[in-house]
Coordinates of C-alpha atoms in Angstrom, one line a residue:
V26 CA 17.0 9.9 -0.9
A27 CA 14.2 11.4 1.2
L28 CA 14.2 14.6 -1.0
V29 CA 13.9 12.5 -4.2
G30 CA 11.1 10.5 -2.7
L31 CA 9.3 13.7 -1.6
C32 CA 9.7 15.2 -5.1
I33 CA 8.3 12.0 -6.7
N34 CA 5.3 12.0 -4.3
L35 CA 4.6 15.6 -5.2
M36 CA 4.7 14.7 -8.9
I37 CA 2.2 11.9 -8.3
L38 CA 0.0 14.2 -6.2
K39 CA 0.1 17.0 -8.8
D40 CA -1.2 14.6 -11.4
L41 CA -3.7 12.9 -8.9
A42 CA -5.3 16.1 -7.5
P43 CA -7.2 17.1 -10.7
R44 CA -8.4 13.6 -11.1
L45 CA -9.7 13.4 -7.6
S46 CA -11.3 16.9 -7.6
H47 CA -13.9 15.7 -10.2
H48 CA -15.2 13.0 -7.8
S49 CA -17.0 13.3 -4.5
V50 CA -16.1 10.7 -1.9
N51 CA -19.1 8.6 -2.9
E52 CA -18.1 8.6 -6.6
L53 CA -14.6 7.2 -6.1
P54 CA -13.9 4.0 -8.0
A55 CA -14.6 0.8 -6.1
D56 CA -11.0 -0.3 -6.4
I57 CA -9.8 2.8 -4.5
W58 CA -11.9 1.7 -1.6
A59 CA -10.7 -1.9 -1.9
G60 CA -7.1 -0.6 -2.0
L61 CA -7.6 1.5 1.1
I62 CA -9.1 -1.6 2.8
Y63 CA -6.1 -3.6 1.7
L64 CA -3.7 -1.0 3.1
A65 CA -5.6 -0.9 6.4
A66 CA -5.5 -4.8 6.6
S67 CA -1.7 -4.7 5.8
L68 CA -1.2 -2.2 8.6
G69 CA -3.4 -4.2 10.9
T70 CA -1.4 -7.4 10.2
A71 CA 1.9 -5.5 10.9
C72 CA 0.4 -4.3 14.2
M73 CA -0.6 -7.9 15.1
I74 CA 3.0 -9.0 14.5
D75 CA 4.5 -6.2 16.5
R76 CA 2.6 -2.9 17.1
L77 CA 5.6 -1.4 18.9
A78 CA 7.8 -1.9 15.7
V79 CA 5.1 -0.1 13.6
V80 CA 4.9 2.7 16.1
H81 CA 8.7 3.0 16.2
M82 CA 8.8 3.2 12.4
F83 CA 6.4 6.1 12.2
V84 CA 7.0 8.0 15.5
N85 CA 10.7 7.8 16.6
A86 CA 12.8 6.0 14.0
Q87 CA 16.1 7.4 12.8
A88 CA 14.7 7.4 9.2
L89 CA 11.4 8.9 10.2
P90 CA 11.0 11.2 7.2
L91 CA 11.9 8.5 4.7
N92 CA 9.4 6.1 6.3
W93 CA 6.6 8.6 6.0
I94 CA 7.6 9.5 2.4
A95 CA 7.6 5.8 1.5
A96 CA 4.2 5.2 3.1
A97 CA 2.7 8.2 1.3
G98 CA 4.4 7.0 -2.0
V99 CA 2.7 3.6 -1.7
T100 CA -0.7 5.3 -1.0
F101 CA -0.4 8.0 -3.7
A102 CA 0.8 5.5 -6.4
A103 CA -1.9 3.0 -5.6
V104 CA -4.6 5.6 -5.7
K105 CA -3.3 7.1 -9.0
L106 CA -3.1 3.6 -10.6
S107 CA -6.6 2.9 -9.4
M108 CA -7.7 6.0 -11.3
V109 CA -5.9 5.3 -14.6
N110 CA -5.9 1.5 -14.6
K111 CA -9.2 0.5 -13.1
V112 CA -10.1 -3.0 -12.1
R113 CA -12.2 -4.4 -15.0
N114 CA -14.7 -6.8 -13.5
Y115 CA -16.1 -5.1 -10.4
E116 CA -17.7 -1.7 -10.4
T117 CA -18.8 -1.6 -6.7
V118 CA -17.4 -2.7 -3.4
S119 CA -19.4 -5.8 -2.3
M120 CA -19.3 -8.4 0.3
P121 CA -17.0 -11.3 -0.5
N122 CA -18.6 -14.4 -2.1
V123 CA -17.5 -17.6 -3.7
A124 CA -17.3 -16.2 -7.2
M125 CA -15.1 -13.3 -6.0
A126 CA -12.8 -15.6 -4.0
Y127 CA -12.4 -17.7 -7.2
D128 CA -11.6 -14.6 -9.3
L129 CA -9.1 -13.5 -6.7
V130 CA -7.3 -16.9 -6.5
S131 CA -7.4 -17.5 -10.2
G132 CA -6.1 -14.0 -11.1
G133 CA -9.3 -12.8 -12.6
L134 CA -9.6 -10.1 -9.9
Q135 CA -6.5 -8.0 -9.4
L136 CA -7.1 -5.9 -6.4
N137 CA -3.6 -4.6 -5.9
A138 CA -3.3 -1.7 -8.3
L139 CA 0.5 -1.7 -8.1
V140 CA 0.8 -5.2 -9.7
R141 CA -2.4 -5.2 -11.8
D142 CA -2.1 -6.0 -15.5
G143 CA -1.2 -2.8 -17.4
S144 CA 0.3 -1.1 -14.3
Q145 CA 3.8 -2.2 -15.4
W146 CA 3.6 0.6 -18.0
H147 CA 3.2 3.3 -15.4
W148 CA 6.3 4.5 -13.5
E149 CA 4.2 5.1 -10.4
A150 CA 3.8 1.3 -10.1
H151 CA 7.5 0.8 -9.9
F152 CA 7.9 3.7 -7.4
G153 CA 5.1 2.3 -5.3
N154 CA 6.6 -1.2 -5.4
L155 CA 10.0 0.1 -4.3
A156 CA 8.4 2.1 -1.5
C157 CA 6.6 -1.1 -0.4
I158 CA 9.8 -3.1 -0.5
Y159 CA 11.5 -0.4 1.6
L160 CA 8.7 -0.4 4.2
A161 CA 8.7 -4.2 4.5
T162 CA 12.4 -4.4 4.8
T163 CA 12.5 -1.6 7.4
F164 CA 9.7 -3.4 9.3
A165 CA 11.7 -6.6 9.2
F166 CA 14.9 -5.0 10.4
T167 CA 13.0 -3.1 13.1
L168 CA 11.6 -6.4 14.3
L169 CA 14.9 -8.2 14.2
S170 CA 16.8 -5.5 16.0
A171 CA 14.3 -5.0 18.8
N172 CA 15.7 -5.9 22.2
S173 CA 12.5 -7.9 23.0
F174 CA 12.6 -9.9 19.8
R175 CA 12.2 -13.6 20.4
T176 CA 11.7 -16.2 17.7
R177 CA 9.2 -18.0 19.9
Q178 CA 7.2 -14.9 20.3
L179 CA 6.8 -14.5 16.5
M180 CA 6.0 -18.2 16.1
T181 CA 3.2 -18.1 18.7
K182 CA 1.6 -15.0 17.1
S183 CA 1.6 -16.7 13.7
A184 CA 0.1 -20.0 15.0

């Protein structure tokens, strides 16, 4: 499974590299930056829930290569989809405001490139979503199997 995931990541990266080589860091589309912020926020949220589980997943887990391949797959797929299926109503990263919040809640602003309208026609979206589901499931099982897991601990962190 890890070898298949690695091959798929390399295929995405092979297609992504020429697209990125034409842009400097300052010229990348705004939704790539928004996607990277989204990924960082997701990782931060997972660390707030249980940072040791996150460290375990990416440092000393039994399925370490597969975890890293899945994380790279989510990232590569999201960046590629941000390049080929750009967000339509925002050209720059800007501070949140009421109009942006309304667009986000009503579906007018689709920040997540993996589930954006039009992404369903790209196989990278399906691979990225599968990798995301794998990482979320692995994180949940890591939490549940930890010796120190206590339901009350999770409830107090979420309150």
